[in-house]
Short mmCIF file of C-alpha atoms and ligand atoms in Angstrom, two decimals:
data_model
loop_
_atom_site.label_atom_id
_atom_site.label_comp_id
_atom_site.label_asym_id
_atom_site.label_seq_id
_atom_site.Cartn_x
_atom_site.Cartn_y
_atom_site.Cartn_z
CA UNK Y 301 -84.79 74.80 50.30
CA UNK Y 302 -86.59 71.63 50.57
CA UNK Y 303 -88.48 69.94 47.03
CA UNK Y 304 -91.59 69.64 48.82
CA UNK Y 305 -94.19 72.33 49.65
CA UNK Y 306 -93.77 72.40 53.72
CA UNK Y 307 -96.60 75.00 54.08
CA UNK Y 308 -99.01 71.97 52.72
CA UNK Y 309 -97.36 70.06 55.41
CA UNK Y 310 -99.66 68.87 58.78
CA UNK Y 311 -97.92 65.83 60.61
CA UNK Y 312 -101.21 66.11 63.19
CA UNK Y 313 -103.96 65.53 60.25
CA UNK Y 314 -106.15 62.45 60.96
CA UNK Y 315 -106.14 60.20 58.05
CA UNK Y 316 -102.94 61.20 55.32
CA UNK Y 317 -103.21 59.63 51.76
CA UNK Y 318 -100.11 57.83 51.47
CA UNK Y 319 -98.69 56.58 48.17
CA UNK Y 320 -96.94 53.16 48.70
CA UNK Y 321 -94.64 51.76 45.21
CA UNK Y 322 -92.69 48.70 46.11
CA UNK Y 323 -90.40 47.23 43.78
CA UNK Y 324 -87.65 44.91 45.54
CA UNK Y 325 -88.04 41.98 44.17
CA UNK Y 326 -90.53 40.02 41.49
CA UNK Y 327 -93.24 42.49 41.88
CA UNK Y 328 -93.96 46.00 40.89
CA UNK Y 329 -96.64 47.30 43.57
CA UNK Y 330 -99.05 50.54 44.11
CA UNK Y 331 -100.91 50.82 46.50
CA UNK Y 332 -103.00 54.37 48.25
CA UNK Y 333 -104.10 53.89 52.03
CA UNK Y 334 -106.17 56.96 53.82
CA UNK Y 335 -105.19 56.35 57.18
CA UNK Y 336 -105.33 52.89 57.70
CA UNK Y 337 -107.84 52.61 55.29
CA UNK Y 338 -106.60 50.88 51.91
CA UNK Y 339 -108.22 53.01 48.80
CA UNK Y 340 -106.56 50.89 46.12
CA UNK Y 341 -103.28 48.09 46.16
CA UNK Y 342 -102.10 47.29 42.60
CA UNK Y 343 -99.79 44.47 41.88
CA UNK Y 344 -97.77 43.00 38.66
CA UNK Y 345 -95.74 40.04 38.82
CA UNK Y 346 -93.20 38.63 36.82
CA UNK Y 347 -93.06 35.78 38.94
CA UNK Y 348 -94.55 33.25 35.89
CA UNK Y 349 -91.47 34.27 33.78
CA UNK Y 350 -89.44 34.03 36.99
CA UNK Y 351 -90.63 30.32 37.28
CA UNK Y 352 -88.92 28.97 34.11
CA UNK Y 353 -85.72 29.86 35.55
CA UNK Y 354 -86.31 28.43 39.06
CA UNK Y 355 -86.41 31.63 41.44
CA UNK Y 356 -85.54 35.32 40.37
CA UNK Y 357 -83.25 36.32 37.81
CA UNK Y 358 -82.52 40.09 39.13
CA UNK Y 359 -82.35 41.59 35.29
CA UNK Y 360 -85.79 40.09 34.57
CA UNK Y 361 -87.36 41.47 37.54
CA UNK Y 362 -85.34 44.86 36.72
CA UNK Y 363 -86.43 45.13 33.59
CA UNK Y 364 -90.12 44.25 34.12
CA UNK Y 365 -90.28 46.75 36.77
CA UNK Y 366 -89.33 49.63 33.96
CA UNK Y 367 -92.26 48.26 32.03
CA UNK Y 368 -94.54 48.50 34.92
CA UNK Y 369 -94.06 51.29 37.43
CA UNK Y 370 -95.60 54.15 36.07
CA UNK Y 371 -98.70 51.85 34.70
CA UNK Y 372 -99.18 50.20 38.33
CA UNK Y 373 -98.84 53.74 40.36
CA UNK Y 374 -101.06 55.75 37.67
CA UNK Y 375 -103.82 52.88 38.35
CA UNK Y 376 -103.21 52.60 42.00
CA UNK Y 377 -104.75 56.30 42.17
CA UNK Y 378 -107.68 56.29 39.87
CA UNK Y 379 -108.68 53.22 41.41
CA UNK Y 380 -107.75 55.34 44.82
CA UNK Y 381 -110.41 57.50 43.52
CA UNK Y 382 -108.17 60.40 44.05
CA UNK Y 383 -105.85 62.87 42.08
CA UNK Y 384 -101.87 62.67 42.37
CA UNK Y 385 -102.67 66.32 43.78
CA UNK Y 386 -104.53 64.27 47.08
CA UNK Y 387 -101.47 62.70 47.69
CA UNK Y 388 -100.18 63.81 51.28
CA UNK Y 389 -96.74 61.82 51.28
CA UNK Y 390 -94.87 59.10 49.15
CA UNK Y 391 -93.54 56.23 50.11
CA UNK Y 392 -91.10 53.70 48.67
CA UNK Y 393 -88.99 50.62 49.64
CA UNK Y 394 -85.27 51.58 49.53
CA UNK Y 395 -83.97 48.54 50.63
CA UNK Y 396 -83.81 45.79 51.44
CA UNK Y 397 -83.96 43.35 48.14
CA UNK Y 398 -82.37 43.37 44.34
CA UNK Y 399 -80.23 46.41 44.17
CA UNK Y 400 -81.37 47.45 40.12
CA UNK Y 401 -85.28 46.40 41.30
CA UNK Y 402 -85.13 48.97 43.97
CA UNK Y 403 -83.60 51.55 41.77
CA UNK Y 404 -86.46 51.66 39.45
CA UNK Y 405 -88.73 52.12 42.07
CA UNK Y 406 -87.00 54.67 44.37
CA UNK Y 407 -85.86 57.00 41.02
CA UNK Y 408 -89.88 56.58 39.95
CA UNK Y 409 -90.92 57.88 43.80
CA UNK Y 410 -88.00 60.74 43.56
CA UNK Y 411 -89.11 61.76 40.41
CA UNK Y 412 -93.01 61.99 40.99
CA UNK Y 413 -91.79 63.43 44.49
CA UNK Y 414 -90.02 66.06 43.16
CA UNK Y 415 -92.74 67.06 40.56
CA UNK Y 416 -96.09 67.19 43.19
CA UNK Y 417 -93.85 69.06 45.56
CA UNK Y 418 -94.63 65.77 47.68
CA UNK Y 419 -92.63 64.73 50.70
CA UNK Y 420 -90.69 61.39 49.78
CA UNK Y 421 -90.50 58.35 52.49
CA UNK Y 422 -88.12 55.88 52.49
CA UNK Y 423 -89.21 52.60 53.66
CA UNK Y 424 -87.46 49.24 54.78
CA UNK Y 425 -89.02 46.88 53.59
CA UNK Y 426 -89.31 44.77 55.99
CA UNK Y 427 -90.71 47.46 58.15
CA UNK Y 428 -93.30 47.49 55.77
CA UNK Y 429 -94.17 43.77 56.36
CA UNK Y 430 -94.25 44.32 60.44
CA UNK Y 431 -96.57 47.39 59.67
CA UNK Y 432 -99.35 45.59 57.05
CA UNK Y 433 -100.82 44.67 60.51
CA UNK Y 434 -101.80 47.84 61.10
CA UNK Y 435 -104.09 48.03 58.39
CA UNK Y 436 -105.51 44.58 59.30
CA UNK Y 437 -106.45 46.14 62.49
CA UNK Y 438 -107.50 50.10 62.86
CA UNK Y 439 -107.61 49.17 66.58
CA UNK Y 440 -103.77 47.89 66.67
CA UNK Y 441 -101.59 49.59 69.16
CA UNK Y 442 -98.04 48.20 70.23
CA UNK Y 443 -96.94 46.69 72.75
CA UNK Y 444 -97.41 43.39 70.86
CA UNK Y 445 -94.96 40.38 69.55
CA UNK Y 446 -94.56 40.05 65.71
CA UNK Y 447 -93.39 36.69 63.92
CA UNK Y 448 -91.72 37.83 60.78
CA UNK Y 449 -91.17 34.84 58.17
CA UNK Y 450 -90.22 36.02 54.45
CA UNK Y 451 -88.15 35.00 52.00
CA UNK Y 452 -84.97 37.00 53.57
CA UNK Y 453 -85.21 37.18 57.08
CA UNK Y 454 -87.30 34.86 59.98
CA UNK Y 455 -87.47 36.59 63.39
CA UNK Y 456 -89.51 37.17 66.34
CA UNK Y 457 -89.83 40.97 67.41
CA UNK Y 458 -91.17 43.03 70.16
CA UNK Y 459 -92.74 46.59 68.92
CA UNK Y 460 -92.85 48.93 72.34
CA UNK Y 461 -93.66 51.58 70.01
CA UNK Y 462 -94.94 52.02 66.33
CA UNK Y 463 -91.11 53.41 65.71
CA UNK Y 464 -88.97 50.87 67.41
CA UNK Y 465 -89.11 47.10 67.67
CA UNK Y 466 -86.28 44.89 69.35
CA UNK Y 467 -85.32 41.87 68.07
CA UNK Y 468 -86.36 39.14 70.49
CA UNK Y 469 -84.35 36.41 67.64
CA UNK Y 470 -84.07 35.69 64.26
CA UNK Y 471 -82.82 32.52 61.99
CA UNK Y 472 -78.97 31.60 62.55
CA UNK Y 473 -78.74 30.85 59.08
CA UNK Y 474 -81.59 30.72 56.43
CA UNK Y 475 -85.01 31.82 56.00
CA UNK Y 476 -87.76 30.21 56.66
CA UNK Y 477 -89.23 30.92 53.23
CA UNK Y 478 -85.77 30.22 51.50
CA UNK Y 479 -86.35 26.80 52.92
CA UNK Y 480 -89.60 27.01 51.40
CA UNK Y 481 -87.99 27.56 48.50
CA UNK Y 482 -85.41 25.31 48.22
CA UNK Y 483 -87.32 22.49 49.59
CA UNK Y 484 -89.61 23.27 46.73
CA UNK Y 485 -87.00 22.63 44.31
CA UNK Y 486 -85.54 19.10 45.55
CA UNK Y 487 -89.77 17.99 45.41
CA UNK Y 488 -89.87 19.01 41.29
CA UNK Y 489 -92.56 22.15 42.65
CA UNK Y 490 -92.20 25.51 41.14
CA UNK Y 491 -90.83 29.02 42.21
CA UNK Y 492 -92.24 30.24 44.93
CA UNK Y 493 -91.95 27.39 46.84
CA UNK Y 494 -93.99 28.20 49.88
CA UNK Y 495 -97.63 27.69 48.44
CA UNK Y 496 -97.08 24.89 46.55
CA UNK Y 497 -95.31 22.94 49.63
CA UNK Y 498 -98.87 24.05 51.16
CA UNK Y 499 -100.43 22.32 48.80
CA UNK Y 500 -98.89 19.18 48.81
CA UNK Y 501 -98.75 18.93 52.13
CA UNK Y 502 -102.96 18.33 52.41
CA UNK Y 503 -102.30 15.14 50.67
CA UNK Y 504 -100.01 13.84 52.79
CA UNK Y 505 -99.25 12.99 56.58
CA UNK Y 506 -96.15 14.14 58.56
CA UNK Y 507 -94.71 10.67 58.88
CA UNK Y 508 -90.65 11.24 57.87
CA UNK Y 509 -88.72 12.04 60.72
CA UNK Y 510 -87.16 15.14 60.67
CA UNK Y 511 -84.45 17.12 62.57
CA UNK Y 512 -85.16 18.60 66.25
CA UNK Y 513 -85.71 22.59 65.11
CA UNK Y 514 -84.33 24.19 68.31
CA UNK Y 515 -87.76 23.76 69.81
CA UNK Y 516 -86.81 23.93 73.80
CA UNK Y 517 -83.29 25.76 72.86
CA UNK Y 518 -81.62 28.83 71.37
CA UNK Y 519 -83.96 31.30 72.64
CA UNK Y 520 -85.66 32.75 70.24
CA UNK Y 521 -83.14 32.47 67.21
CA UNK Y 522 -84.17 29.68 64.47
CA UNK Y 523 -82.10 27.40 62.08
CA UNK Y 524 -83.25 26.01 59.17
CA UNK Y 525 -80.24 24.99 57.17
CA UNK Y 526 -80.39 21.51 58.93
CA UNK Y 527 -83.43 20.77 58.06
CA UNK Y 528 -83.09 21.71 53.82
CA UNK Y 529 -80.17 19.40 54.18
CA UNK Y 530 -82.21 16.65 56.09
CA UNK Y 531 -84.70 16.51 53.34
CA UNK Y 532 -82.33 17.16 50.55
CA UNK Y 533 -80.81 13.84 52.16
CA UNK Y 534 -83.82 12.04 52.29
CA UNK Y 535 -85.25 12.74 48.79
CA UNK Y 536 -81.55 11.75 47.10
CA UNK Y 537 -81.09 8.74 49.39
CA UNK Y 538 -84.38 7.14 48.48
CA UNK Y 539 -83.75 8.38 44.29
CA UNK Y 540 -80.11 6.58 44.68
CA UNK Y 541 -81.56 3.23 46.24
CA UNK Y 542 -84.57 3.38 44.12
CA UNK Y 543 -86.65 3.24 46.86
CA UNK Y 544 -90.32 5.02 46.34
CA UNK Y 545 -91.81 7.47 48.48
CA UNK Y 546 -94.55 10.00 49.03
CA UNK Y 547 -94.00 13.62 48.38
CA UNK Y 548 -97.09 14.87 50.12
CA UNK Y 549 -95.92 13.11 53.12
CA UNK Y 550 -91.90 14.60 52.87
CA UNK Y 551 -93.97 18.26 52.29
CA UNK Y 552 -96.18 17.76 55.29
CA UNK Y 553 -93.50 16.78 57.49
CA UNK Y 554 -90.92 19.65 56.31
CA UNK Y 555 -94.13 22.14 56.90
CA UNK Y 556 -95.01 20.95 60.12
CA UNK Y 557 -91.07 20.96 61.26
CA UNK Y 558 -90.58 24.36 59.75
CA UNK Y 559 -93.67 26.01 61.12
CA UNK Y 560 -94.01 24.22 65.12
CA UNK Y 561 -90.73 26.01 66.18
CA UNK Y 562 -91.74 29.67 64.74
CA UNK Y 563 -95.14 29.40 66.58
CA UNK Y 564 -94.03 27.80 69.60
CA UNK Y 565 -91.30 30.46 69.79
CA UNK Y 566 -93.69 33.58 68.83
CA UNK Y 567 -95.83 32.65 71.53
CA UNK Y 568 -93.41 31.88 74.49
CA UNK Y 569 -91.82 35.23 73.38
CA UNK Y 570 -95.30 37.02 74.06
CA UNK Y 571 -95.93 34.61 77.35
CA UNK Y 572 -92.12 36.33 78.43
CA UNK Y 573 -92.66 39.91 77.31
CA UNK Y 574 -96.27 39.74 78.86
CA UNK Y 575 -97.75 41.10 75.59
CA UNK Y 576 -101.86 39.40 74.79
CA UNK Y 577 -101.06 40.78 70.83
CA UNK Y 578 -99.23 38.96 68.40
CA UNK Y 579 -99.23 40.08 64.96
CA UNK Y 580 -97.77 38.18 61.68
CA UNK Y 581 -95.86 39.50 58.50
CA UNK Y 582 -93.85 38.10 55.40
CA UNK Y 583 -94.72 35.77 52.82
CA UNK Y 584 -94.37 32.27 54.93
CA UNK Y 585 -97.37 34.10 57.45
CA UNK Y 586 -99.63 33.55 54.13
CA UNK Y 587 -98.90 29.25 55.08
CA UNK Y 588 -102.22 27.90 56.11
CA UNK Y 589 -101.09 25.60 58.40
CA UNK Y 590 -98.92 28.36 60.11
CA UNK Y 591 -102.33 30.32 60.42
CA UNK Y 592 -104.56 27.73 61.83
CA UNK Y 593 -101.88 26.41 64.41
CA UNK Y 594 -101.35 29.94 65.45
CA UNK Y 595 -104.77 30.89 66.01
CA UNK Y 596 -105.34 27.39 67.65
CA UNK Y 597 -102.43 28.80 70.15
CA UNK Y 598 -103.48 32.10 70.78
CA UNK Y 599 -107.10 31.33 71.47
CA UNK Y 600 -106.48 28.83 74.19
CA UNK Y 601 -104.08 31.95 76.11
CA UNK Y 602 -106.86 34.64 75.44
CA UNK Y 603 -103.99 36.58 73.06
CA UNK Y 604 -105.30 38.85 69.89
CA UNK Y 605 -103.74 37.51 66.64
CA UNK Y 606 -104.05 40.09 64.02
CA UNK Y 607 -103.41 38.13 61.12
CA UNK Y 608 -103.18 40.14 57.54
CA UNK Y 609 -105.28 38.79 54.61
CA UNK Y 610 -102.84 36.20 52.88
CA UNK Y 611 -101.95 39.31 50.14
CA UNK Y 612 -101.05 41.72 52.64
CA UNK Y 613 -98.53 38.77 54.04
CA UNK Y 614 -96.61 38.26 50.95
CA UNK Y 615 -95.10 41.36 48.98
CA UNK Y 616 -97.06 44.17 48.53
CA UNK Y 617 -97.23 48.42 48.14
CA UNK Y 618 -99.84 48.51 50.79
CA UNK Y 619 -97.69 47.62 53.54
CA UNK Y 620 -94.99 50.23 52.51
CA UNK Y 621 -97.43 53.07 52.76
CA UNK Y 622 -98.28 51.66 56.32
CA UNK Y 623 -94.80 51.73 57.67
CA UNK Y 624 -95.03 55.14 55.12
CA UNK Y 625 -97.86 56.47 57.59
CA UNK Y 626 -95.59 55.75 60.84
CA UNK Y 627 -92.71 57.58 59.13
CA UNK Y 628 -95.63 60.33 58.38
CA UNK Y 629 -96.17 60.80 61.63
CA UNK Y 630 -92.70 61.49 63.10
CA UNK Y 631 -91.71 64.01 59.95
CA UNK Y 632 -89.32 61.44 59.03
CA UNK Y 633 -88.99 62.25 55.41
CA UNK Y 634 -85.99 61.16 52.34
CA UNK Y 635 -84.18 63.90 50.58
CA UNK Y 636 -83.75 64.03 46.80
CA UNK Y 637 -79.95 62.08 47.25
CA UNK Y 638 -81.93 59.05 48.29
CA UNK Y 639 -80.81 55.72 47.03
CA UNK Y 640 -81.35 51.93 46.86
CA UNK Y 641 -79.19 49.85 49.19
CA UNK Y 642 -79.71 45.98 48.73
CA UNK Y 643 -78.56 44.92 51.98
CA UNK Y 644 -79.70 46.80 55.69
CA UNK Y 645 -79.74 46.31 58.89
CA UNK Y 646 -83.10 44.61 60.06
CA UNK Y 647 -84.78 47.48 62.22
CA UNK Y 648 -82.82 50.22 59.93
CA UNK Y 649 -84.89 53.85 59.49
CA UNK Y 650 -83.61 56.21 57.26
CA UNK Y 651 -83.09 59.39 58.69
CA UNK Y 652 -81.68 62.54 56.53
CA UNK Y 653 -81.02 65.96 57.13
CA UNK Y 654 -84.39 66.49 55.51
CA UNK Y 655 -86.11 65.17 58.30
CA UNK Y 656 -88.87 67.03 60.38
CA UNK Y 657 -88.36 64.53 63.10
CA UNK Y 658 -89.98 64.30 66.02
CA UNK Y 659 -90.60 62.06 68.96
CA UNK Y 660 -94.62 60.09 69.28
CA UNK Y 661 -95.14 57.36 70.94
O1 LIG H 215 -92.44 38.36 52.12
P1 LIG H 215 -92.23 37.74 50.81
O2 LIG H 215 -93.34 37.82 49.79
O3 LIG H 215 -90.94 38.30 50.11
C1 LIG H 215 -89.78 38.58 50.84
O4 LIG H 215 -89.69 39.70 51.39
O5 LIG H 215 -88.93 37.65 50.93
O6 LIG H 215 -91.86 36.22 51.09
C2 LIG H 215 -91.60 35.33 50.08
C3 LIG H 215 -91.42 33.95 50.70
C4 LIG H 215 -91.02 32.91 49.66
O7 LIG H 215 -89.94 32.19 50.18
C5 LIG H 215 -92.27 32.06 49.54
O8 LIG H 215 -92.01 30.71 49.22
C6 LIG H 215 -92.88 32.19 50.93
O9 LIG H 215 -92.65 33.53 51.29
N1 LIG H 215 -94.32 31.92 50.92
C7 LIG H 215 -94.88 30.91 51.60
C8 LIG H 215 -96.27 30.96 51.29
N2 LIG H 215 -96.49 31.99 50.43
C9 LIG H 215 -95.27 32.58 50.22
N3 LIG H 215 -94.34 29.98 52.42
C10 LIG H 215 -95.18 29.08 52.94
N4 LIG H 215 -96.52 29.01 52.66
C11 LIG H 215 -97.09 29.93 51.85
N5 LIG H 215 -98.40 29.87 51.59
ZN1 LIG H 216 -91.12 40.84 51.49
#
């Protein structure tokens, strides 16, 4: 017997209310979309205590998340507008990310799940960031090229359908954002790295030479453990002789290394696939100069960008009940044995015996 109420159930009906909750890292997140309409998208971060300790200390985020789940869902829908009763589906992140984050927020989603008679959706979380286009665009259909850049992964993908993407590449060895990060560090800026390395970059000029970022090469795979090490290098070597230099310039030439190869890459992978969309996702997609340089691009080829609103880039619940609405659609829903995993594949869906699946294109 299934937990939720199938004879409530219509996979056809035109705009679901979808319950995102997001939990896998530093933020708790709630968010209700109708369709592809966002109603509310609640957030609470713990990144400011995360900052003292120089990135995210798993128990902290844990243990904030317990504070602020049922708070941060309960305000999602009054500021929704609706009841818990409107609810159609639920959706959560069950991986990837910090195994005891995700725990709080998938047993939170079971539990509420379980007491609407609600169908519960499990969602990758990095689905979710490839699907916060969607609600960027109510027009959005696939085929189109996405350039995913977050704090975990960096890759260029090719969606032929809303429910399968193929990896066109992905980073060799670290994240784009994790270089963010840890480029952050060696220039005394605080946790997370990305924005302020934005920041610092407008004062300053790309002038320090920096390693070749497999612009012409590797297909469309990335490394950026080179170029950490490059500036690592640089910023000790000049500290050791006691030679000054300018921060703002180092930041400005680390952004513009970092960010050249992932749009030159995103849009030679849509000039190969013969795609005119490309659409962003993940927290480096919130960089300015990554925005400007690929609308610049995609202008002068005639391609659609559908670029999400800076919040919708970076960790959020909306995007969860987007990728929740795809999973909607194609009766793909979690059983009550659902759990957190902290490491899967990429592309991975859940799919469980309690699955109404079906095939739409
Ligand atoms: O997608 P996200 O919020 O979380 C993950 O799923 O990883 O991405 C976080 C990453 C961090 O490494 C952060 O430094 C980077 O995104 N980031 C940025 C910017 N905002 C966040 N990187 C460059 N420029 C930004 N404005
Ligand atoms: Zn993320």
């Amino acid at each position: 017997m299934s937990y939720f109420d199938e004879t409530q159930l219509n996979l056809d009906k035109e705009e679901p209310i979808i319950l995102g909750i997001e939990s896998s890292c530093d933020e708790t997140a709630a968010a209700v979309i109708k369709g592809r309409k966002i109603l509310s998208d609640e957030i609470a971060s713990s990144a400011t205590v995360q900052a003292k300790f120089g990135g995210v200390v798993p128990e902290i985020a844990s243990r904030a998340h317990t504070d602020e789940v049922e708070k941060v869902v309960l305000r999602a829908v009054k500021n929704a507008g609706i009841t818990l009763q409107d609810i159609d589906a639920i959706a959560v992140t069950y991986g990837a990310g910090l195994l005891g984050a995700l725990l709080v927020g998938v047993s939170f989603a079971k539990a509420l799940a379980y007491a609407l008679k609600k169908p519960l959706i499990a969602v990758n979380h990095i689905r979710g960031h490839i699907s916060a286009a969607y609600l960027d665009s109510a027009s959005l259909k696939p085929p189109f090229v996405t350039l995913l850049a977050s704090g975990g992964h960096t890759a260029v993908l090719y969606s032929e359908t809303e429910a399968q993407f193929e990896i066109l590449g992905a980073t060799l060895d670290d994240a784009a954002g994790e270089a963010f990060d840890k480029v952050a560090r060696v220039l005394g800026l605080q946790y997370p790295g990305g924005p302020n390395i934005g920041r610092l970059a407008l004062e300053g000029q790309p002038t320090v030479a920096m390693p070749k970022m497999f612009k012409g090469s590797g297909g469309y795979n990335f490394t950026y453990s080179g170029l950490k090490t490059a500036v690592i290098n640089y910023c000790h070597t000049k500290d050791q002789k006691g030679e000054p230099y300018s921060k703002a310039d180092v930041a400005a030439s680390f952004q513009c290394a970092a960010v050249d190869v992932l749009v030159k890459k995103t849009i030679g992978a849509a000039e190969e696939k013969g795609v005119k969309t490309i659409t962003v996702g993940g927290g480096v997609a919130a960089n300015d100069y990554l925005r400007t340089s690929l609308a610049k691009e995609c202008k002068k080829r005639g391609f659609t960008l559908v670029l999400p609103e800076k919040r919708y880039c970076t960790d959020n619940a909306a995007m969860i009940a987007a990728e929740g609405l795809v999973q909607y659609r194609l009766g793909n829903f979690a059983d009550m044995s659902l759990t957190a995993k902290a490491s899967i594949p990429l592309a991975a869906t859940l799919v469980t015996p309690q699955s109404k699946r079906r095939k739409v294109d």
